[in-house]
Structures are given as structure tokens and as C-alpha cells.
Amino acid sequence: DNHAANGRSSKSFIGEGRWDKVYEQLQPGDYLFIQFGHNDQKFKSPDRYTNPFTTYRANLERYVTEAREKGAIPILLSSIVRRNFNEYGCLIDTHTDYPLVTRLVADDMDVPFIDLQRLTEFRVTELGPDDSKKLYNWLEPGENPNYPDGVQDDTHLNNTGAHEVAQMVVDELKKQAILVDYMK
């Protein structure tokens, strides 16, 4: 079951009761993929913003602890990179300490971790400022009825980008011998 919702942070996911719904449904042996960070940075949005070293960390620890209480198996993932190149063609991080804190929680709580920040940074850097657009929602006017005027979105993936990142997750799960019996 996919309970993700756009625009949510680790805080608003709890505040809106979305975590309660997930928690109630968790069964022993379920795998719970936990990825936040993009919207936790929204310092102008008190219902979403979290300090990475305090509230964000506490929220991740809560998800892990409560999932384990239900017998579920949590997996932490860092955020994917935003396509943010400077004028020199260097990809510049926008997530600050959130991916690091996710890694620290994974290490401290012995939780499987998939570092999508690292993996997507390598891929987007490899493609460069122009070719990396093919992974994100960069659409010309008239190309998509949902965006009649076009769009230049450096955060959200298109189908190509989503498939590439999903393959990264599958590859990492295989490396860590997680759910391999369910993969072809």
C-alpha cells in the first residue's frame, strides 16, 4: 500500500493522521519504506518544518520504533536530489543535513538504509545540466495536457526518472538481500 502524499513532511504526515492509518494497518513481516526530507525543510510552513537534528530525527525514530512494535521491518531512504546546477555546471545540494540524519538514524537503530541522495546525485551529475532534464518534469508548452504552458520542475520526476530511481531501489534491495525472493 502506498500511503505517500505529495507535500508532506515527517511532521505533517503525523499531524494529518496519515501515520495513524499506516500504523493501524501494519502487520508482522510487512516492509515499511520511510522517506522524508524534501518538505521537512519548509521553514515558512510550521505544520511541515522540522529541524533535522531534533524533530526530524525524532519523527524517523518514532516511525522505526512503532513499525517494529507491530513486527514490521522498516527501511529508511534518503531523499533524491533536486536538479540544482549552478552557473558552472556543478550540482548543488539542497537537502542540507536531512539525508545525513536519515543515515544516522539508520546506523543508530540498525535499520536498512538506501542512500538515494548519493545514488541520484551520481546519476544527475553524470547526465549534466541539460541531459538530466530528461528525468524531471521539464515539459514544453503543449507537450502535456496537465501543463498546457509547460513546466520546469527540478524536484519531481517524470516517468523516465521514476523508473530509473525505482531501479536504483531494487538494485539496493538486492545488494542488501532484502525482498529478493519477491523480485524477478
Tab-separated table of C-alpha atoms in Angstrom:
chain	number	residue	atom	x	y	z
A	1	ASP	CA	0.000	0.000	0.000
A	2	ASN	CA	1.327	3.390	-0.937
A	3	HIS	CA	0.372	5.987	1.661
A	4	ALA	CA	2.694	8.689	0.366
A	5	ALA	CA	1.156	12.063	-0.338
A	6	ASN	CA	2.822	14.957	-2.072
A	7	GLY	CA	3.863	17.933	0.023
A	8	ARG	CA	4.006	16.028	3.298
A	9	SER	CA	6.849	16.122	5.774
A	10	SER	CA	7.673	13.714	8.560
A	11	LYS	CA	5.756	16.120	10.805
A	12	SER	CA	2.637	16.761	8.704
A	13	PHE	CA	2.329	13.040	7.919
A	14	ILE	CA	1.815	12.533	11.650
A	15	GLY	CA	-0.199	15.730	12.180
A	16	GLU	CA	-2.730	14.828	9.497
A	17	GLY	CA	-3.292	11.371	10.956
A	18	ARG	CA	-1.708	9.630	7.981
A	19	TRP	CA	0.802	7.781	10.173
A	20	ASP	CA	-2.012	6.504	12.414
A	21	LYS	CA	-3.669	4.934	9.373
A	22	VAL	CA	-0.417	3.242	8.324
A	23	TYR	CA	0.339	2.124	11.877
A	24	GLU	CA	-3.110	0.561	12.304
A	25	GLN	CA	-2.664	-1.490	9.121
A	26	LEU	CA	0.879	-2.735	9.781
A	27	GLN	CA	1.200	-6.485	10.168
A	28	PRO	CA	4.127	-8.628	11.297
A	29	GLY	CA	6.510	-9.140	8.392
A	30	ASP	CA	5.389	-6.040	6.469
A	31	TYR	CA	8.116	-3.880	4.999
A	32	LEU	CA	7.766	-0.160	5.626
A	33	PHE	CA	9.699	2.169	3.324
A	34	ILE	CA	10.237	5.536	5.042
A	35	GLN	CA	11.445	8.550	3.063
A	36	PHE	CA	11.073	12.162	4.096
A	37	GLY	CA	13.200	15.296	3.964
A	38	HIS	CA	12.103	17.342	0.949
A	39	ASN	CA	9.227	19.057	2.726
A	40	ASP	CA	10.728	18.965	6.219
A	41	GLN	CA	12.857	21.896	5.006
A	42	LYS	CA	9.864	24.205	4.522
A	43	PHE	CA	10.790	26.732	7.222
A	44	LYS	CA	7.907	29.008	6.188
A	45	SER	CA	5.417	26.215	6.906
A	46	PRO	CA	5.148	25.456	10.639
A	47	ASP	CA	2.925	22.424	10.008
A	48	ARG	CA	5.723	20.837	7.932
A	49	TYR	CA	9.076	22.240	9.038
A	50	THR	CA	11.357	20.133	11.225
A	51	ASN	CA	14.865	20.768	12.474
A	52	PRO	CA	16.914	17.888	11.040
A	53	PHE	CA	18.703	17.115	14.315
A	54	THR	CA	15.696	17.292	16.626
A	55	THR	CA	12.132	16.930	15.320
A	56	TYR	CA	13.046	15.255	12.029
A	57	ARG	CA	15.247	12.735	13.785
A	58	ALA	CA	12.610	12.110	16.464
A	59	ASN	CA	9.949	11.529	13.814
A	60	LEU	CA	12.099	8.989	11.959
A	61	GLU	CA	12.880	7.230	15.236
A	62	ARG	CA	9.159	7.123	16.013
A	63	TYR	CA	8.337	5.549	12.645
A	64	VAL	CA	11.047	2.924	13.118
A	65	THR	CA	10.158	2.145	16.741
A	66	GLU	CA	6.423	1.906	16.146
A	67	ALA	CA	6.837	-0.172	12.987
A	68	ARG	CA	8.986	-2.615	14.913
A	69	GLU	CA	6.408	-2.736	17.729
A	70	LYS	CA	3.966	-4.099	15.134
A	71	GLY	CA	6.521	-6.611	13.830
A	72	ALA	CA	7.107	-4.684	10.605
A	73	ILE	CA	10.516	-4.177	9.019
A	74	PRO	CA	11.386	-0.511	8.454
A	75	ILE	CA	13.694	0.635	5.663
A	76	LEU	CA	14.954	4.223	5.593
A	77	LEU	CA	15.660	6.058	2.355
A	78	SER	CA	17.247	9.459	1.885
A	79	SER	CA	15.658	11.984	-0.470
A	80	ILE	CA	16.509	12.105	-4.148
A	81	VAL	CA	18.447	15.161	-5.312
A	82	ARG	CA	16.827	18.188	-6.773
A	83	ARG	CA	18.183	19.148	-10.171
A	84	ASN	CA	20.037	22.246	-8.988
A	85	PHE	CA	23.053	23.144	-11.104
A	86	ASN	CA	24.982	26.354	-10.584
A	87	GLU	CA	26.238	28.570	-13.409
A	88	TYR	CA	29.399	26.453	-13.631
A	89	GLY	CA	27.533	23.201	-14.204
A	90	CYS	CA	28.043	21.798	-10.693
A	91	LEU	CA	25.134	20.063	-8.972
A	92	ILE	CA	24.489	21.842	-5.661
A	93	ASP	CA	22.865	20.047	-2.719
A	94	THR	CA	19.585	21.472	-1.450
A	95	HIS	CA	18.824	18.987	1.329
A	96	THR	CA	21.438	20.127	3.859
A	97	ASP	CA	21.531	17.753	6.843
A	98	TYR	CA	18.352	15.714	6.272
A	99	PRO	CA	19.994	12.832	4.341
A	100	LEU	CA	22.802	12.675	6.909
A	101	VAL	CA	20.330	12.468	9.781
A	102	THR	CA	18.432	9.708	7.976
A	103	ARG	CA	21.701	7.779	7.691
A	104	LEU	CA	22.498	8.400	11.365
A	105	VAL	CA	19.103	7.088	12.456
A	106	ALA	CA	19.588	4.022	10.249
A	107	ASP	CA	23.026	3.400	11.747
A	108	ASP	CA	21.974	4.048	15.344
A	109	MET	CA	18.819	1.922	15.115
A	110	ASP	CA	20.251	-0.791	12.841
A	111	VAL	CA	17.759	-0.130	10.053
A	112	PRO	CA	18.373	-0.973	6.387
A	113	PHE	CA	19.220	2.230	4.535
A	114	ILE	CA	19.068	3.175	0.869
A	115	ASP	CA	21.018	6.325	0.110
A	116	LEU	CA	19.049	7.781	-2.787
A	117	GLN	CA	20.667	11.169	-2.211
A	118	ARG	CA	24.015	9.646	-3.165
A	119	LEU	CA	22.727	7.460	-5.991
A	120	THR	CA	20.663	10.171	-7.656
A	121	GLU	CA	23.429	12.730	-7.198
A	122	PHE	CA	25.814	10.470	-9.112
A	123	ARG	CA	23.262	9.927	-11.888
A	124	VAL	CA	22.175	13.552	-12.250
A	125	THR	CA	25.801	14.741	-12.191
A	126	GLU	CA	26.700	12.133	-14.807
A	127	LEU	CA	23.925	13.393	-17.093
A	128	GLY	CA	24.801	17.047	-16.528
A	129	PRO	CA	22.699	20.210	-16.574
A	130	ASP	CA	20.960	19.568	-19.897
A	131	ASP	CA	20.534	15.793	-20.175
A	132	SER	CA	19.353	15.477	-16.556
A	133	LYS	CA	16.173	17.322	-17.533
A	134	LYS	CA	15.014	14.040	-19.091
A	135	LEU	CA	14.499	12.635	-15.562
A	136	TYR	CA	12.426	15.527	-14.196
A	137	ASN	CA	9.173	17.225	-15.159
A	138	TRP	CA	10.583	19.501	-17.834
A	139	LEU	CA	7.816	19.905	-20.382
A	140	GLU	CA	7.403	22.250	-23.322
A	141	PRO	CA	4.113	24.146	-23.775
A	142	GLY	CA	1.504	21.841	-25.261
A	143	GLU	CA	3.504	18.687	-24.522
A	144	ASN	CA	1.218	17.559	-21.686
A	145	PRO	CA	-2.441	18.493	-21.110
A	146	ASN	CA	-1.794	18.800	-17.361
A	147	TYR	CA	0.737	21.568	-18.066
A	148	PRO	CA	-0.573	23.467	-21.116
A	149	ASP	CA	2.019	26.231	-20.592
A	150	GLY	CA	4.816	23.729	-19.943
A	151	VAL	CA	6.738	23.341	-16.694
A	152	GLN	CA	10.310	23.363	-15.440
A	153	ASP	CA	10.234	21.228	-12.288
A	154	ASP	CA	13.607	20.267	-10.819
A	155	THR	CA	12.143	18.320	-7.880
A	156	HIS	CA	9.563	15.897	-9.249
A	157	LEU	CA	10.432	13.041	-11.572
A	158	ASN	CA	8.736	12.174	-14.828
A	159	ASN	CA	8.072	8.546	-15.830
A	160	THR	CA	11.624	8.037	-17.082
A	161	GLY	CA	13.126	9.412	-13.880
A	162	ALA	CA	10.704	7.468	-11.688
A	163	HIS	CA	11.641	4.217	-13.410
A	164	GLU	CA	15.365	4.936	-13.033
A	165	VAL	CA	15.033	5.717	-9.335
A	166	ALA	CA	12.804	2.684	-8.767
A	167	GLN	CA	15.504	0.542	-10.389
A	168	MET	CA	18.061	2.085	-8.029
A	169	VAL	CA	15.906	0.996	-5.086
A	170	VAL	CA	15.527	-2.514	-6.489
A	171	ASP	CA	19.279	-2.772	-7.055
A	172	GLU	CA	19.991	-1.652	-3.486
A	173	LEU	CA	17.441	-4.088	-2.068
A	174	LYS	CA	19.179	-6.880	-3.961
A	175	LYS	CA	22.587	-5.795	-2.648
A	176	GLN	CA	21.222	-5.875	0.881
A	177	ALA	CA	19.373	-9.184	0.286
A	178	ILE	CA	16.001	-7.631	1.123
A	179	LEU	CA	12.831	-8.930	-0.558
A	180	VAL	CA	14.882	-10.764	-3.195
A	181	ASP	CA	12.507	-13.721	-3.154
A	182	TYR	CA	9.800	-11.380	-4.496
A	183	MET	CA	11.845	-9.984	-7.407
A	184	LYS	CA	12.150	-11.368	-10.919
